[in-house]
Amino acid sequence: FWELAAISEEQMPILLAARDRVRERLRRFRPADVLIHGDLVPDNILVDCTTTRVIDFDDFGWSWIGFEMTTSLFPLQVSDSFDAGLAGYLEGYRAVRPFPADELELLPEMLMARGLSYLGWPVGRPEIESARNLIPGKGLAQYSDERAVAGEEDGVCWLVRCAPKSRHIQPHQSL
């Protein structure tokens, strides 16, 4: 994301500080030990009656299951569906096996890491319409006047801040 010209001079140091804090926190965490899809979003899940298929494995790799969950939940932060999405994800996962509690504690850091990776995604892809929607000022920042792509308040960094009516994206105190 640091190569993205659309990020303002005011936003850049905030994003770099957030990146460094997330990187350090994840570096101190246990090693990534699960092979994940890496892009488990609705566009990559095909449902036909009772059959479900997952496609698009070009982002798969070793990570934490919490990061897989973060990828699925990230878009829900700008809606009233985040809490329900998180509860449903955990309920479904826990129906098969326990969800690692230590990864759930890192949810704010993993959401920030996913958000930063999405900011970097448009770099080198100006021809892709969906990439342009991720660029500050062209996508996330235009949901309402009360939202922003990056900011800092009382020393707390946030990547996307929702309007007051939504409590789903709050400054992450752990960053």
Tab-separated table of C-alpha atoms in Angstrom:
chain	number	residue	atom	x	y	z
A	1	PHE	CA	0.000	0.000	0.000
A	2	TRP	CA	2.924	2.371	0.567
A	3	GLU	CA	3.261	2.652	-3.232
A	4	LEU	CA	-0.343	3.794	-3.658
A	5	ALA	CA	-0.241	7.445	-4.736
A	6	ALA	CA	-3.838	8.039	-3.597
A	7	ILE	CA	-2.839	7.748	0.088
A	8	SER	CA	-2.350	11.231	1.507
A	9	GLU	CA	0.754	12.451	3.306
A	10	GLU	CA	-1.360	12.598	6.458
A	11	GLN	CA	-2.581	8.996	6.100
A	12	MET	CA	0.761	7.404	5.197
A	13	PRO	CA	2.525	7.641	8.596
A	14	ILE	CA	-0.610	6.359	10.332
A	15	LEU	CA	-0.823	3.359	7.997
A	16	LEU	CA	2.899	2.627	8.278
A	17	ALA	CA	2.696	2.753	12.084
A	18	ALA	CA	-0.303	0.418	12.037
A	19	ARG	CA	1.531	-1.944	9.685
A	20	ASP	CA	4.585	-2.010	11.943
A	21	ARG	CA	2.525	-2.684	15.086
A	22	VAL	CA	0.543	-5.468	13.417
A	23	ARG	CA	3.703	-6.989	11.955
A	24	GLU	CA	5.398	-7.019	15.358
A	25	ARG	CA	2.369	-8.502	17.136
A	26	LEU	CA	1.984	-11.271	14.551
A	27	ARG	CA	5.730	-11.932	14.577
A	28	ARG	CA	5.529	-12.662	18.320
A	29	PHE	CA	2.528	-14.958	17.806
A	30	ARG	CA	2.936	-18.685	17.271
A	31	PRO	CA	3.897	-19.811	13.744
A	32	ALA	CA	1.181	-20.039	11.110
A	33	ASP	CA	0.189	-23.689	11.079
A	34	VAL	CA	-2.866	-24.055	8.825
A	35	LEU	CA	-3.151	-24.137	5.055
A	36	ILE	CA	-5.870	-21.578	4.242
A	37	HIS	CA	-7.707	-20.554	1.073
A	38	GLY	CA	-6.709	-16.939	1.647
A	39	ASP	CA	-9.623	-15.385	-0.266
A	40	LEU	CA	-12.719	-17.081	1.126
A	41	VAL	CA	-15.274	-14.444	0.131
A	42	PRO	CA	-18.725	-14.880	-1.451
A	43	ASP	CA	-17.360	-14.381	-4.976
A	44	ASN	CA	-15.260	-17.517	-4.501
A	45	ILE	CA	-17.997	-19.758	-3.088
A	46	LEU	CA	-20.364	-21.426	-5.543
A	47	VAL	CA	-23.599	-22.898	-4.218
A	48	ASP	CA	-25.872	-25.088	-6.337
A	49	CYS	CA	-28.783	-26.533	-4.332
A	50	THR	CA	-27.009	-28.711	-1.767
A	51	THR	CA	-23.519	-28.577	-3.284
A	52	THR	CA	-20.973	-25.968	-2.246
A	53	ARG	CA	-17.710	-25.458	-4.108
A	54	VAL	CA	-14.826	-23.130	-3.355
A	55	ILE	CA	-12.851	-21.696	-6.280
A	56	ASP	CA	-9.870	-19.371	-6.833
A	57	PHE	CA	-6.993	-20.812	-4.838
A	58	ASP	CA	-4.297	-18.396	-6.003
A	59	ASP	CA	-4.033	-16.830	-2.508
A	60	PHE	CA	-3.795	-20.074	-0.526
A	61	GLY	CA	-0.892	-20.552	1.838
A	62	TRP	CA	0.158	-21.132	5.422
A	63	SER	CA	-1.475	-18.832	7.929
A	64	TRP	CA	-3.852	-18.928	10.888
A	65	ILE	CA	-7.506	-19.940	10.669
A	66	GLY	CA	-8.263	-16.572	12.259
A	67	PHE	CA	-6.828	-14.852	9.198
A	68	GLU	CA	-9.073	-16.945	6.974
A	69	MET	CA	-12.023	-15.829	9.083
A	70	THR	CA	-10.857	-12.219	8.898
A	71	THR	CA	-10.802	-12.367	5.115
A	72	SER	CA	-14.398	-13.566	5.066
A	73	LEU	CA	-15.575	-11.029	7.638
A	74	PHE	CA	-13.671	-7.939	6.502
A	75	PRO	CA	-16.306	-6.707	4.017
A	76	LEU	CA	-19.007	-6.982	6.694
A	77	GLN	CA	-17.400	-4.203	8.736
A	78	VAL	CA	-19.227	-1.553	6.724
A	79	SER	CA	-22.626	-3.141	7.298
A	80	ASP	CA	-24.796	-4.123	10.192
A	81	SER	CA	-23.868	-7.768	9.575
A	82	PHE	CA	-20.455	-8.027	11.216
A	83	ASP	CA	-21.602	-9.403	14.577
A	84	ALA	CA	-23.930	-11.921	12.917
A	85	GLY	CA	-21.203	-12.916	10.465
A	86	LEU	CA	-18.682	-13.448	13.245
A	87	ALA	CA	-21.151	-15.450	15.320
A	88	GLY	CA	-22.158	-17.584	12.322
A	89	TYR	CA	-18.559	-18.219	11.289
A	90	LEU	CA	-17.604	-19.290	14.792
A	91	GLU	CA	-20.722	-21.432	15.206
A	92	GLY	CA	-20.056	-23.251	11.940
A	93	TYR	CA	-16.357	-23.726	12.630
A	94	ARG	CA	-16.960	-24.889	16.193
A	95	ALA	CA	-19.463	-27.474	14.942
A	96	VAL	CA	-16.443	-29.259	13.459
A	97	ARG	CA	-13.569	-28.343	15.787
A	98	PRO	CA	-12.643	-25.794	18.440
A	99	PHE	CA	-11.686	-22.325	17.219
A	100	PRO	CA	-8.322	-21.231	18.654
A	101	ALA	CA	-9.016	-18.704	21.429
A	102	ASP	CA	-5.623	-17.042	20.981
A	103	GLU	CA	-6.481	-16.322	17.335
A	104	LEU	CA	-9.815	-14.806	18.290
A	105	GLU	CA	-7.938	-12.447	20.611
A	106	LEU	CA	-5.903	-11.304	17.598
A	107	LEU	CA	-8.996	-10.444	15.541
A	108	PRO	CA	-8.282	-6.662	15.586
A	109	GLU	CA	-4.723	-7.190	14.361
A	110	MET	CA	-5.810	-9.649	11.694
A	111	LEU	CA	-8.538	-7.269	10.496
A	112	MET	CA	-5.945	-4.510	10.248
A	113	ALA	CA	-3.527	-6.800	8.375
A	114	ARG	CA	-6.268	-7.790	5.920
A	115	GLY	CA	-7.271	-4.161	5.445
A	116	LEU	CA	-3.708	-3.107	4.731
A	117	SER	CA	-3.329	-5.911	2.202
A	118	TYR	CA	-6.520	-4.741	0.472
A	119	LEU	CA	-5.128	-1.215	0.270
A	120	GLY	CA	-2.048	-2.615	-1.461
A	121	TRP	CA	-4.000	-4.780	-3.882
A	122	PRO	CA	-4.726	-2.005	-6.439
A	123	VAL	CA	-1.032	-1.194	-6.833
A	124	GLY	CA	-0.130	-2.221	-10.362
A	125	ARG	CA	-3.745	-3.027	-11.296
A	126	PRO	CA	-5.254	0.283	-12.499
A	127	GLU	CA	-7.161	-1.488	-15.277
A	128	ILE	CA	-9.290	-3.539	-12.880
A	129	GLU	CA	-12.493	-1.731	-11.878
A	130	SER	CA	-12.780	-3.473	-8.499
A	131	ALA	CA	-9.211	-2.408	-7.675
A	132	ARG	CA	-10.109	1.238	-8.182
A	133	ASN	CA	-12.910	0.882	-5.626
A	134	LEU	CA	-10.344	0.035	-2.943
A	135	ILE	CA	-8.305	3.182	-3.477
A	136	PRO	CA	-8.767	5.844	-0.793
A	137	GLY	CA	-11.196	8.490	-1.929
A	138	LYS	CA	-12.755	6.178	-4.506
A	139	GLY	CA	-14.283	3.452	-2.409
A	140	LEU	CA	-14.251	3.029	1.340
A	141	ALA	CA	-13.984	6.738	2.000
A	142	GLN	CA	-17.170	7.459	0.095
A	143	TYR	CA	-19.652	5.404	2.123
A	144	SER	CA	-20.530	8.546	4.080
A	145	ASP	CA	-18.998	11.818	5.172
A	146	GLU	CA	-18.242	10.351	8.596
A	147	ARG	CA	-15.985	7.561	7.365
A	148	ALA	CA	-12.344	7.612	6.447
A	149	VAL	CA	-9.738	5.225	5.141
A	150	ALA	CA	-7.112	5.859	7.793
A	151	GLY	CA	-6.814	7.957	10.866
A	152	GLU	CA	-5.523	8.277	14.362
A	153	GLU	CA	-7.368	9.337	17.476
A	154	ASP	CA	-5.774	9.540	20.897
A	155	GLY	CA	-2.860	7.440	19.654
A	156	VAL	CA	-5.134	4.672	18.344
A	157	CYS	CA	-4.915	3.805	14.651
A	158	TRP	CA	-7.874	2.743	12.563
A	159	LEU	CA	-8.058	1.738	8.965
A	160	VAL	CA	-11.737	2.199	8.193
A	161	ARG	CA	-13.958	4.101	10.573
A	162	CYS	CA	-17.712	3.744	10.338
A	163	ALA	CA	-20.347	6.333	10.944
A	164	PRO	CA	-21.447	6.502	14.594
A	165	LYS	CA	-24.583	4.406	13.958
A	166	SER	CA	-22.389	1.383	13.277
A	167	ARG	CA	-20.258	-0.072	16.052
A	168	HIS	CA	-18.543	-2.651	13.899
A	169	ILE	CA	-15.400	-0.763	13.058
A	170	GLN	CA	-14.025	0.838	16.142
A	171	PRO	CA	-10.492	2.004	16.787
A	172	HIS	CA	-8.598	-1.158	17.690
A	173	GLN	CA	-7.119	-0.477	21.115
A	174	SER	CA	-4.542	-3.223	20.715
A	175	LEU	CA	-2.844	-1.549	17.762
